[in-house]
Amino acid sequence: MKTPGGMLLTGIELDRSSPVPLYRQLYLQVRKQILSGRLPGGTRLPSTRTLCKELGLSRITLLNAFDQLTAEGFLASRTGAGSYVGDEWEGRDAAADKPRKPPRLSSMSQAVHSLRSDHFSGMSYSAWAPDCPTSFLPSHPAYDAFPMLVWKRMMNRHLRKPGKTELGYGELKGLLRLREAIVEYVADARGIECSVDQVVITSGAQQAFNLLGMLLLNPGDSVWMEDPGHIAARIAFQALGCQLVPLRIDDQGLDVMQGLRECPEARLAFTTPSRQHPLGTTMSYARRQELIDWAGRSQGWIIEDDCDSEFRYVGRPLPALYAMDQWDKVIYVGTFSKVLYPSLRLGYVILPEDLVEPFCAIRAVMDRSPSTLHQATTADFMLDGHFLGHIRRMRNLYQARQACLVEALQRHLGGFLSVTPVEAGLHLMGWLPEKMDDDDLARGLADHQVYTYALRDYCIRHYLPPGLLLGFAATPETQAEQRVQEFVQALRAIGMRV
């Protein structure tokens, strides 16, 4: 509506306590009203004298705002007639009055959004009470025990005299010194013999899964997946339009014979043989050989996610699947997220030689090398001997933390939750009574500031009893009793008889 005296700017609200200058506030709010269509093109604004009186502004403040709006084409001055909204804004509808349409997304984006929203719905970081959360989330290391002083010293080496290595784009495969350190480490710890050229640094394991999926899979290809199994990898392959073939986990690991019966022509198998995620089973030698033989005969591929292999509390770990592969069909994925800290966002892929160049070609299109500063710091941390010492300390710490938490859980919740110590990893399984909905339980616990994941989230087919994944690495021994009591109180609050 146009009025002879000018449109009343009743929507303008100025905050005089704000650090944003008043002229800037006025400029932003008038601009917003023009862009939204509330002030159409050709609308006459009140005189500066009227606006100064109504808004309680000095004339210089108001003129500063109007000058900026005029310079940007939002307002136009007409000699003897005042200020008007520019004619190019004529005919714009008020955006606030129009119903919002959902954004147009690609089919892949829609699939990812839908798949991701179905998982981890019982946990919300935004709801955490930062002073005292009760977290049993798996895959969270002991942040309180990270050797920050040593890490800062390593990083300061490079910050004192930064150069191209630290501040540049970095090598496509990743920093050479870090790849050399990884080659040395996996040879000693995992029995893997590879060259430095076969190692590519990634932004964590998740990026590795996505890049490998793009490298090896077409829409419609079949993928063997452990069931229950790794959610992030599953979603990566589903988003590419692949067909998942869920294979059960028994006491020897992935059921290869089931895969051969149901889908022998699968293009890829994804597995966590060192410590099955989430159940914790270690794949037997016989089962490993069956899987490798299938890949060799069928021209399939195997992605080995060496999940939590650093933290084994009983016996020595078996060599990596990659170390047993005579067909060059296994791709090894490792990460520093759990052994160091997740926000470091560093992982690595060890590729068969024939896949190195194709993988790097996709990598060059999708992303560059992660932060070279963090790569350099991690390389120093490994080559100076701190990495292995940190693993040994964390192994002892986690074993002690697990023992304390298991004891408290068995004492307070022994009749409700069945828990036993695990031989490796950062979480244990808490098995629930039959017919209980573990997903609903996890949601209810989150409403009372107790965080965990339901086993159901990890399952494609639901053939196992209900359960909760209970992380122990981030719970200090002195807090185990208190956290379990908070767990009990939350269970009672949602109506559980414990």
Tab-separated table of C-alpha atoms in Angstrom:
chain	number	residue	atom	x	y	z
A	1	MET	CA	0.000	0.000	0.000
A	2	LYS	CA	1.397	3.383	-1.048
A	3	THR	CA	0.552	6.426	1.029
A	4	PRO	CA	1.075	10.129	0.275
A	5	GLY	CA	3.048	10.626	3.452
A	6	GLY	CA	5.190	7.564	2.917
A	7	MET	CA	5.004	3.990	4.135
A	8	LEU	CA	5.128	3.650	7.915
A	9	LEU	CA	8.187	1.602	8.902
A	10	THR	CA	6.464	-0.011	11.860
A	11	GLY	CA	8.611	-3.135	11.674
A	12	ILE	CA	11.831	-1.320	12.508
A	13	GLU	CA	13.195	-2.236	15.951
A	14	LEU	CA	16.478	-0.723	17.066
A	15	ASP	CA	18.558	-2.104	19.917
A	16	ARG	CA	20.541	0.679	21.520
A	17	SER	CA	22.493	-1.738	23.704
A	18	SER	CA	23.803	-3.624	20.669
A	19	PRO	CA	27.412	-3.161	19.524
A	20	VAL	CA	26.037	-2.818	15.956
A	21	PRO	CA	25.759	0.923	15.123
A	22	LEU	CA	22.213	2.277	14.836
A	23	TYR	CA	22.649	3.351	11.206
A	24	ARG	CA	23.745	-0.193	10.386
A	25	GLN	CA	20.741	-1.705	12.165
A	26	LEU	CA	18.388	0.600	10.246
A	27	TYR	CA	20.116	-0.165	6.938
A	28	LEU	CA	19.888	-3.938	7.493
A	29	GLN	CA	16.231	-3.899	8.503
A	30	VAL	CA	15.069	-1.680	5.608
A	31	ARG	CA	17.065	-3.799	3.176
A	32	LYS	CA	15.497	-6.960	4.579
A	33	GLN	CA	11.981	-5.546	4.160
A	34	ILE	CA	12.730	-4.641	0.533
A	35	LEU	CA	14.230	-8.048	-0.269
A	36	SER	CA	11.324	-9.874	1.380
A	37	GLY	CA	8.754	-7.886	-0.606
A	38	ARG	CA	7.257	-6.076	2.383
A	39	LEU	CA	8.418	-2.784	0.843
A	40	PRO	CA	7.575	-3.072	-2.888
A	41	GLY	CA	9.312	-1.103	-5.618
A	42	GLY	CA	8.031	2.465	-5.932
A	43	THR	CA	6.987	2.718	-2.282
A	44	ARG	CA	7.574	6.191	-0.874
A	45	LEU	CA	9.334	6.305	2.488
A	46	PRO	CA	8.541	8.880	5.197
A	47	SER	CA	10.569	12.060	5.258
A	48	THR	CA	13.835	12.003	7.150
A	49	ARG	CA	12.365	14.460	9.668
A	50	THR	CA	9.411	12.126	10.335
A	51	LEU	CA	11.618	9.065	10.641
A	52	CYS	CA	14.062	10.830	12.979
A	53	LYS	CA	11.170	11.690	15.274
A	54	GLU	CA	9.501	8.255	15.142
A	55	LEU	CA	12.707	6.240	15.545
A	56	GLY	CA	14.483	8.623	17.917
A	57	LEU	CA	17.508	8.937	15.661
A	58	SER	CA	19.745	11.824	14.753
A	59	ARG	CA	19.490	13.021	11.172
A	60	ILE	CA	23.105	12.084	10.432
A	61	THR	CA	22.457	8.505	11.588
A	62	LEU	CA	19.428	8.207	9.343
A	63	LEU	CA	21.189	9.803	6.366
A	64	ASN	CA	24.103	7.348	6.712
A	65	ALA	CA	21.687	4.424	6.443
A	66	PHE	CA	19.771	5.940	3.496
A	67	ASP	CA	22.984	6.835	1.654
A	68	GLN	CA	24.123	3.206	1.882
A	69	LEU	CA	20.732	1.924	0.682
A	70	THR	CA	20.761	4.403	-2.209
A	71	ALA	CA	24.318	3.474	-3.214
A	72	GLU	CA	23.305	-0.203	-3.392
A	73	GLY	CA	20.193	0.509	-5.464
A	74	PHE	CA	17.605	-0.267	-2.802
A	75	LEU	CA	16.421	3.366	-2.591
A	76	ALA	CA	16.182	6.171	-5.116
A	77	SER	CA	15.902	9.894	-4.365
A	78	ARG	CA	13.468	12.016	-6.333
A	79	THR	CA	14.109	15.717	-6.167
A	80	GLY	CA	11.413	17.432	-4.138
A	81	ALA	CA	9.525	14.156	-3.606
A	82	GLY	CA	11.613	12.242	-1.050
A	83	SER	CA	12.996	8.689	-1.080
A	84	TYR	CA	11.393	5.732	-2.824
A	85	VAL	CA	12.121	2.023	-3.017
A	86	GLY	CA	13.870	1.369	-6.345
A	87	ASP	CA	11.576	0.476	-9.258
A	88	GLU	CA	13.440	-2.778	-9.931
A	89	TRP	CA	11.871	-4.178	-6.783
A	90	GLU	CA	8.365	-3.635	-8.183
A	91	GLY	CA	6.103	-6.683	-8.161
A	92	ARG	CA	8.010	-8.695	-5.588
A	93	ASP	CA	5.726	-10.764	-3.369
A	94	ALA	CA	6.210	-10.798	0.365
A	95	ALA	CA	8.298	-13.910	0.966
A	96	ALA	CA	6.922	-14.357	4.467
A	97	ASP	CA	3.395	-14.662	3.079
A	98	LYS	CA	4.247	-17.484	0.673
A	99	PRO	CA	4.368	-21.120	1.787
A	100	ARG	CA	7.870	-22.523	1.824
A	101	LYS	CA	8.539	-25.253	-0.714
A	102	PRO	CA	10.988	-28.011	0.170
A	103	PRO	CA	14.390	-27.576	-1.484
A	104	ARG	CA	15.022	-29.435	-4.708
A	105	LEU	CA	17.674	-32.050	-3.998
A	106	SER	CA	19.386	-34.663	-6.104
A	107	SER	CA	18.240	-38.254	-5.673
A	108	MET	CA	21.525	-39.049	-3.949
A	109	SER	CA	21.117	-36.151	-1.531
A	110	GLN	CA	17.570	-37.221	-0.705
A	111	ALA	CA	18.764	-40.761	-0.070
A	112	VAL	CA	21.573	-39.639	2.223
A	113	HIS	CA	19.275	-37.312	4.164
A	114	SER	CA	16.666	-40.010	4.627
A	115	LEU	CA	19.156	-42.707	5.587
A	116	ARG	CA	21.068	-40.526	8.024
A	117	SER	CA	17.952	-39.237	9.773
A	118	ASP	CA	16.923	-42.799	10.588
A	119	HIS	CA	19.988	-43.360	12.772
A	120	PHE	CA	21.265	-42.082	16.103
A	121	SER	CA	17.892	-40.447	16.754
A	122	GLY	CA	18.196	-41.196	20.463
A	123	MET	CA	21.286	-38.997	20.876
A	124	SER	CA	21.564	-35.224	20.602
A	125	TYR	CA	24.763	-33.362	21.380
A	126	SER	CA	22.795	-30.108	21.575
A	127	ALA	CA	20.889	-31.465	24.574
A	128	TRP	CA	24.059	-32.329	26.519
A	129	ALA	CA	24.570	-30.707	29.878
A	130	PRO	CA	28.242	-29.816	29.311
A	131	ASP	CA	29.098	-29.838	33.004
A	132	CYS	CA	27.923	-33.380	33.686
A	133	PRO	CA	26.760	-35.528	30.769
A	134	THR	CA	26.403	-39.251	31.347
A	135	SER	CA	27.802	-40.581	28.120
A	136	PHE	CA	28.190	-44.235	27.236
A	137	LEU	CA	28.598	-43.414	23.557
A	138	PRO	CA	30.928	-45.857	21.784
A	139	SER	CA	33.992	-44.785	19.797
A	140	HIS	CA	34.790	-41.879	22.142
A	141	PRO	CA	38.356	-42.099	23.499
A	142	ALA	CA	39.630	-40.712	26.787
A	143	TYR	CA	39.846	-37.028	25.973
A	144	ASP	CA	41.005	-36.309	29.517
A	145	ALA	CA	44.072	-38.533	29.050
A	146	PHE	CA	45.305	-37.173	25.721
A	147	PRO	CA	48.958	-35.997	25.973
A	148	MET	CA	48.181	-32.421	25.038
A	149	LEU	CA	51.492	-30.930	26.202
A	150	VAL	CA	53.471	-33.307	23.986
A	151	TRP	CA	51.087	-32.693	21.101
A	152	LYS	CA	51.396	-28.904	21.459
A	153	ARG	CA	55.182	-29.209	21.461
A	154	MET	CA	55.063	-31.252	18.252
A	155	MET	CA	52.741	-28.723	16.621
A	156	ASN	CA	54.776	-25.711	17.756
A	157	ARG	CA	57.800	-27.086	15.895
A	158	HIS	CA	55.979	-26.321	12.679
A	159	LEU	CA	54.204	-23.160	13.806
A	160	ARG	CA	57.454	-21.438	14.762
A	161	LYS	CA	58.760	-21.544	11.184
A	162	PRO	CA	55.789	-22.288	8.944
A	163	GLY	CA	56.474	-22.879	5.280
A	164	LYS	CA	54.922	-24.434	2.213
A	165	THR	CA	54.811	-27.858	3.847
A	166	GLU	CA	52.638	-26.627	6.720
A	167	LEU	CA	50.585	-23.928	5.000
A	168	GLY	CA	50.393	-25.107	1.396
A	169	TYR	CA	47.870	-27.353	-0.318
A	170	GLY	CA	49.842	-30.483	0.429
A	171	GLU	CA	50.544	-33.614	-1.557
A	172	LEU	CA	47.592	-35.422	-3.092
A	173	LYS	CA	48.437	-38.675	-1.326
A	174	GLY	CA	49.240	-36.898	1.910
A	175	LEU	CA	52.437	-35.825	3.653
A	176	LEU	CA	55.265	-38.201	2.773
A	177	ARG	CA	56.657	-38.343	6.326
A	178	LEU	CA	53.270	-39.357	7.697
A	179	ARG	CA	52.843	-42.050	5.054
A	180	GLU	CA	56.329	-43.351	5.890
A	181	ALA	CA	55.397	-43.474	9.580
A	182	ILE	CA	52.196	-45.369	8.763
A	183	VAL	CA	54.072	-47.917	6.633
A	184	GLU	CA	56.449	-48.558	9.537
A	185	TYR	CA	53.604	-48.801	12.050
A	186	VAL	CA	51.342	-51.201	10.116
A	187	ALA	CA	54.293	-53.466	9.319
A	188	ASP	CA	55.056	-53.834	13.024
A	189	ALA	CA	51.528	-53.791	14.479
A	190	ARG	CA	49.407	-55.376	11.749
A	191	GLY	CA	51.820	-57.476	9.684
A	192	ILE	CA	51.180	-55.400	6.547
A	193	GLU	CA	53.901	-55.051	3.944
A	194	CYS	CA	53.287	-52.162	1.566
A	195	SER	CA	55.103	-49.287	-0.078
A	196	VAL	CA	54.653	-45.656	0.839
A	197	ASP	CA	53.076	-45.085	-2.583
A	198	GLN	CA	50.178	-47.397	-1.662
A	199	VAL	CA	49.194	-45.221	1.326
A	200	VAL	CA	46.803	-42.283	0.848
A	201	ILE	CA	45.850	-39.969	3.725
A	202	THR	CA	42.135	-39.208	4.022
A	203	SER	CA	39.919	-37.045	6.224
A	204	GLY	CA	39.039	-39.944	8.488
A	205	ALA	CA	37.658	-43.377	7.637
A	206	GLN	CA	34.295	-41.977	6.523
A	207	GLN	CA	35.835	-40.150	3.586
A	208	ALA	CA	37.703	-43.320	2.671
A	209	PHE	CA	34.436	-45.288	2.505
A	210	ASN	CA	32.808	-42.691	0.266
A	211	LEU	CA	35.766	-42.451	-2.109
A	212	LEU	CA	36.137	-46.230	-2.302
A	213	GLY	CA	32.434	-46.583	-3.035
A	214	MET	CA	32.752	-44.108	-5.894
A	215	LEU	CA	35.838	-45.940	-7.147
A	216	LEU	CA	34.473	-49.494	-7.108
A	217	LEU	CA	30.672	-49.447	-7.217
A	218	ASN	CA	27.921	-48.641	-9.690
A	219	PRO	CA	24.229	-48.170	-8.859
A	220	GLY	CA	22.633	-51.572	-8.473
A	221	ASP	CA	25.839	-53.391	-7.491
A	222	SER	CA	25.538	-55.786	-4.566
A	223	VAL	CA	27.607	-55.325	-1.414
A	224	TRP	CA	28.100	-57.850	1.370
A	225	MET	CA	27.595	-56.066	4.682
A	226	GLU	CA	28.038	-57.377	8.197
A	227	ASP	CA	24.702	-57.442	10.024
A	228	PRO	CA	24.778	-55.801	12.494
A	229	GLY	CA	27.482	-53.649	11.052
A	230	HIS	CA	29.098	-50.297	10.417
A	231	ILE	CA	26.381	-47.661	9.878
A	232	ALA	CA	28.504	-45.004	8.189
A	233	ALA	CA	29.847	-47.428	5.586
A	234	ARG	CA	26.377	-48.843	4.982
A	235	ILE	CA	24.932	-45.405	4.305
A	236	ALA	CA	27.817	-44.526	1.965
A	237	PHE	CA	27.074	-47.553	-0.218
A	238	GLN	CA	23.303	-47.149	-0.072
A	239	ALA	CA	23.619	-43.532	-1.166
A	240	LEU	CA	25.375	-44.755	-4.307
A	241	GLY	CA	22.348	-46.884	-5.124
A	242	CYS	CA	23.908	-50.229	-4.169
A	243	GLN	CA	21.992	-53.275	-2.977
A	244	LEU	CA	23.077	-54.432	0.467
A	245	VAL	CA	23.320	-58.134	1.241
A	246	PRO	CA	23.206	-58.443	5.060
A	247	LEU	CA	25.310	-61.337	6.368
A	248	ARG	CA	25.011	-62.624	9.903
A	249	ILE	CA	27.811	-62.606	12.443
A	250	ASP	CA	28.550	-65.837	14.308
A	251	ASP	CA	31.354	-66.749	16.703
A	252	GLN	CA	33.842	-66.808	13.787
A	253	GLY	CA	32.770	-63.502	12.269
A	254	LEU	CA	31.143	-62.763	8.914
A	255	ASP	CA	29.157	-65.726	7.531
A	256	VAL	CA	30.847	-66.085	4.131
A	257	MET	CA	28.864	-69.188	3.205
A	258	GLN	CA	25.613	-67.227	3.571
A	259	GLY	CA	27.006	-64.683	1.135
A	260	LEU	CA	27.917	-67.401	-1.349
A	261	ARG	CA	24.402	-68.827	-1.122
A	262	GLU	CA	22.537	-65.535	-1.380
A	263	CYS	CA	24.703	-63.377	-3.661
A	264	PRO	CA	27.974	-64.918	-4.906
A	265	GLU	CA	28.286	-62.210	-7.595
A	266	ALA	CA	28.556	-59.342	-5.069
A	267	ARG	CA	30.918	-56.606	-6.160
A	268	LEU	CA	32.339	-55.813	-2.722
A	269	ALA	CA	32.433	-57.047	0.868
A	270	PHE	CA	32.794	-54.689	3.821
A	271	THR	CA	34.129	-56.180	7.040
A	272	THR	CA	35.659	-55.314	10.421
A	273	PRO	CA	37.630	-58.539	11.068
A	274	SER	CA	39.930	-57.460	13.902
A	275	ARG	CA	37.030	-56.442	16.129
A	276	GLN	CA	33.608	-56.731	14.545
A	277	HIS	CA	31.690	-53.508	14.909
A	278	PRO	CA	29.546	-53.471	16.996
A	279	LEU	CA	29.511	-57.021	18.431
A	280	GLY	CA	33.250	-57.373	19.077
A	281	THR	CA	33.803	-60.771	17.434
A	282	THR	CA	37.240	-61.504	15.944
A	283	MET	CA	37.116	-63.198	12.541
A	284	SER	CA	38.795	-66.600	12.535
A	285	TYR	CA	41.677	-67.558	10.239
A	286	ALA	CA	39.458	-70.005	8.358
A	287	ARG	CA	36.745	-67.428	7.776
A	288	ARG	CA	39.308	-64.867	6.619
A	289	GLN	CA	40.670	-67.282	4.066
A	290	GLU	CA	37.155	-68.064	2.809
A	291	LEU	CA	36.502	-64.365	2.285
A	292	ILE	CA	39.805	-63.764	0.484
A	293	ASP	CA	39.250	-66.807	-1.753
A	294	TRP	CA	35.785	-65.520	-2.712
A	295	ALA	CA	37.249	-62.137	-3.728
A	296	GLY	CA	40.014	-63.747	-5.750
A	297	ARG	CA	37.724	-66.130	-7.626
A	298	SER	CA	34.880	-63.667	-8.260
A	299	GLN	CA	36.941	-60.536	-8.961
A	300	GLY	CA	35.265	-58.873	-5.975
A	301	TRP	CA	36.823	-56.420	-3.544
A	302	ILE	CA	37.128	-56.402	0.239
A	303	ILE	CA	37.232	-53.241	2.336
A	304	GLU	CA	38.828	-54.014	5.695
A	305	ASP	CA	38.007	-51.424	8.339
A	306	ASP	CA	40.521	-52.131	11.092
A	307	CYS	CA	38.163	-50.917	13.794
A	308	ASP	CA	39.697	-50.462	17.279
A	309	SER	CA	42.563	-52.823	16.448
A	310	GLU	CA	44.990	-50.816	18.634
A	311	PHE	CA	43.136	-51.589	21.854
A	312	ARG	CA	43.288	-55.310	22.583
A	313	TYR	CA	43.339	-56.365	26.237
A	314	VAL	CA	43.633	-60.153	25.947
A	315	GLY	CA	46.179	-61.941	23.765
A	316	ARG	CA	47.791	-60.717	20.562
A	317	PRO	CA	45.702	-59.519	17.631
A	318	LEU	CA	45.579	-61.584	14.468
A	319	PRO	CA	47.374	-60.094	11.457
A	320	ALA	CA	45.278	-57.812	9.292
A	321	LEU	CA	43.211	-59.375	6.524
A	322	TYR	CA	45.325	-57.330	4.116
A	323	ALA	CA	48.433	-59.224	5.275
A	324	MET	CA	46.865	-62.563	4.242
A	325	ASP	CA	45.708	-61.435	0.786
A	326	GLN	CA	47.536	-63.132	-2.088
A	327	TRP	CA	45.067	-61.839	-4.706
A	328	ASP	CA	45.515	-58.061	-4.109
A	329	LYS	CA	41.801	-57.711	-3.436
A	330	VAL	CA	41.832	-56.246	0.103
A	331	ILE	CA	41.774	-52.509	0.759
A	332	TYR	CA	42.814	-51.534	4.288
A	333	VAL	CA	41.263	-48.503	6.019
A	334	GLY	CA	42.718	-47.096	9.236
A	335	THR	CA	41.994	-43.992	11.292
A	336	PHE	CA	43.533	-41.858	14.032
A	337	SER	CA	40.118	-40.826	15.372
A	338	LYS	CA	40.065	-43.294	18.272
A	339	VAL	CA	43.744	-43.733	19.014
A	340	LEU	CA	44.305	-39.933	19.048
A	341	TYR	CA	41.099	-37.861	18.813
A	342	PRO	CA	38.175	-37.653	16.347
A	343	SER	CA	38.353	-33.971	15.379
A	344	LEU	CA	41.886	-34.534	14.045
A	345	ARG	CA	40.090	-35.898	10.931
A	346	LEU	CA	42.958	-38.042	9.734
A	347	GLY	CA	42.657	-41.551	8.365
A	348	TYR	CA	44.414	-43.544	5.676
A	349	VAL	CA	43.834	-46.118	2.971
A	350	ILE	CA	46.317	-48.811	1.919
A	351	LEU	CA	45.477	-49.765	-1.649
A	352	PRO	CA	46.480	-52.542	-4.021
A	353	GLU	CA	48.900	-51.039	-6.522
A	354	ASP	CA	46.416	-51.158	-9.416
A	355	LEU	CA	43.949	-48.968	-7.498
A	356	VAL	CA	46.348	-46.221	-6.418
A	357	GLU	CA	46.115	-43.988	-9.485
A	358	PRO	CA	42.322	-44.377	-10.012
A	359	PHE	CA	41.733	-43.643	-6.324
A	360	CYS	CA	43.934	-40.548	-6.444
A	361	ALA	CA	42.133	-39.316	-9.558
A	362	ILE	CA	38.798	-39.397	-7.716
A	363	ARG	CA	40.414	-37.902	-4.633
A	364	ALA	CA	41.726	-34.969	-6.697
A	365	VAL	CA	38.211	-34.181	-7.932
A	366	MET	CA	36.453	-34.580	-4.581
A	367	ASP	CA	38.936	-33.133	-2.108
A	368	ARG	CA	42.479	-32.081	-1.346
A	369	SER	CA	44.811	-33.465	1.262
A	370	PRO	CA	43.795	-32.837	4.907
A	371	SER	CA	45.523	-30.154	6.997
A	372	THR	CA	49.250	-30.486	6.390
A	373	LEU	CA	49.962	-28.971	9.798
A	374	HIS	CA	48.064	-31.769	11.521
A	375	GLN	CA	49.670	-34.346	9.253
A	376	ALA	CA	53.129	-33.034	10.134
A	377	THR	CA	52.306	-33.063	13.849
A	378	THR	CA	50.999	-36.630	13.655
A	379	ALA	CA	54.091	-37.726	11.746
A	380	ASP	CA	56.364	-36.264	14.438
A	381	PHE	CA	54.238	-37.863	17.151
A	382	MET	CA	54.698	-41.259	15.503
A	383	LEU	CA	58.333	-41.013	14.406
A	384	ASP	CA	59.488	-39.637	17.779
A	385	GLY	CA	58.058	-42.688	19.582
A	386	HIS	CA	55.110	-41.028	21.326
A	387	PHE	CA	52.456	-42.884	19.332
A	388	LEU	CA	53.267	-46.399	20.537
A	389	GLY	CA	53.741	-45.179	24.098
A	390	HIS	CA	50.336	-43.496	23.970
A	391	ILE	CA	48.697	-46.694	22.714
A	392	ARG	CA	50.221	-48.723	25.561
A	393	ARG	CA	49.075	-46.210	28.178
A	394	MET	CA	45.566	-46.019	26.746
A	395	ARG	CA	45.339	-49.807	26.563
A	396	ASN	CA	46.047	-50.076	30.292
A	397	LEU	CA	43.761	-47.148	31.089
A	398	TYR	CA	40.839	-48.522	29.064
A	399	GLN	CA	41.201	-51.978	30.554
A	400	ALA	CA	40.947	-50.483	34.040
A	401	ARG	CA	38.015	-48.261	33.083
A	402	GLN	CA	36.185	-51.181	31.539
A	403	ALA	CA	36.639	-53.271	34.686
A	404	CYS	CA	35.231	-50.514	36.908
A	405	LEU	CA	32.230	-49.885	34.686
A	406	VAL	CA	31.426	-53.577	34.257
A	407	GLU	CA	31.573	-54.121	38.011
A	408	ALA	CA	29.236	-51.185	38.692
A	409	LEU	CA	26.813	-52.249	35.937
A	410	GLN	CA	26.663	-55.828	37.176
A	411	ARG	CA	26.136	-54.705	40.753
A	412	HIS	CA	23.374	-52.156	40.046
A	413	LEU	CA	21.765	-53.524	36.886
A	414	GLY	CA	22.649	-57.196	36.881
A	415	GLY	CA	19.000	-58.238	36.796
A	416	PHE	CA	18.144	-55.925	33.919
A	417	LEU	CA	21.253	-55.663	31.746
A	418	SER	CA	23.647	-58.486	30.839
A	419	VAL	CA	27.239	-57.265	30.377
A	420	THR	CA	30.578	-59.061	30.115
A	421	PRO	CA	34.070	-57.628	29.563
A	422	VAL	CA	35.307	-57.395	25.982
A	423	GLU	CA	38.743	-58.424	24.748
A	424	ALA	CA	39.223	-55.354	22.552
A	425	GLY	CA	37.695	-52.022	21.597
A	426	LEU	CA	36.124	-49.052	23.364
A	427	HIS	CA	32.616	-50.348	24.106
A	428	LEU	CA	30.816	-53.416	25.360
A	429	MET	CA	27.366	-54.807	24.677
A	430	GLY	CA	24.600	-54.470	27.229
A	431	TRP	CA	22.007	-57.126	26.384
A	432	LEU	CA	18.422	-56.305	27.336
A	433	PRO	CA	15.408	-58.484	28.158
A	434	GLU	CA	13.676	-60.061	25.160
A	435	LYS	CA	10.955	-58.037	23.399
A	436	MET	CA	12.256	-54.747	24.759
A	437	ASP	CA	12.577	-51.966	22.171
A	438	ASP	CA	16.202	-50.845	22.494
A	439	ASP	CA	15.648	-47.874	20.185
A	440	ASP	CA	12.819	-46.513	22.339
A	441	LEU	CA	14.942	-47.120	25.418
A	442	ALA	CA	17.894	-45.167	23.984
A	443	ARG	CA	15.581	-42.268	23.129
A	444	GLY	CA	14.100	-42.269	26.618
A	445	LEU	CA	17.534	-42.317	28.228
A	446	ALA	CA	18.655	-39.374	26.085
A	447	ASP	CA	15.689	-37.378	27.374
A	448	HIS	CA	17.265	-37.789	30.821
A	449	GLN	CA	20.826	-36.880	29.792
A	450	VAL	CA	22.088	-40.465	29.506
A	451	TYR	CA	23.501	-41.204	26.064
A	452	THR	CA	24.041	-44.503	24.314
A	453	TYR	CA	23.218	-46.225	21.011
A	454	ALA	CA	20.700	-48.978	20.375
A	455	LEU	CA	21.870	-52.161	18.663
A	456	ARG	CA	18.834	-51.869	16.371
A	457	ASP	CA	20.491	-48.898	14.649
A	458	TYR	CA	23.253	-51.194	13.415
A	459	CYS	CA	20.974	-53.969	12.136
A	460	ILE	CA	19.482	-54.491	8.694
A	461	ARG	CA	17.601	-57.628	9.709
A	462	HIS	CA	16.537	-57.908	13.328
A	463	TYR	CA	17.515	-61.397	14.468
A	464	LEU	CA	19.490	-60.545	17.623
A	465	PRO	CA	18.164	-59.751	21.116
A	466	PRO	CA	17.836	-56.035	21.928
A	467	GLY	CA	20.914	-54.340	23.296
A	468	LEU	CA	22.734	-51.103	24.005
A	469	LEU	CA	26.281	-50.173	23.048
A	470	LEU	CA	28.010	-48.945	26.207
A	471	GLY	CA	31.250	-47.044	25.732
A	472	PHE	CA	33.657	-47.193	28.656
A	473	ALA	CA	36.785	-45.391	27.405
A	474	ALA	CA	35.574	-41.885	28.267
A	475	THR	CA	34.381	-42.747	31.811
A	476	PRO	CA	37.141	-42.343	34.453
A	477	GLU	CA	37.325	-45.068	37.099
A	478	THR	CA	36.390	-42.576	39.815
A	479	GLN	CA	33.175	-41.679	37.962
A	480	ALA	CA	31.952	-45.165	37.041
A	481	GLU	CA	29.798	-45.568	40.146
A	482	GLN	CA	28.160	-42.151	39.739
A	483	ARG	CA	27.480	-42.659	36.026
A	484	VAL	CA	25.860	-46.032	36.585
A	485	GLN	CA	23.686	-44.598	39.356
A	486	GLU	CA	22.592	-41.853	36.951
A	487	PHE	CA	21.872	-44.596	34.427
A	488	VAL	CA	19.691	-46.376	36.994
A	489	GLN	CA	17.835	-43.162	37.884
A	490	ALA	CA	17.140	-42.464	34.195
A	491	LEU	CA	15.805	-45.995	33.703
A	492	ARG	CA	13.464	-45.600	36.654
A	493	ALA	CA	12.337	-42.201	35.411
A	494	ILE	CA	11.150	-43.726	32.125
A	495	GLY	CA	9.307	-46.529	33.911
A	496	MET	CA	11.822	-49.382	33.921
A	497	ARG	CA	11.821	-51.691	36.949
A	498	VAL	CA	15.454	-51.948	37.927
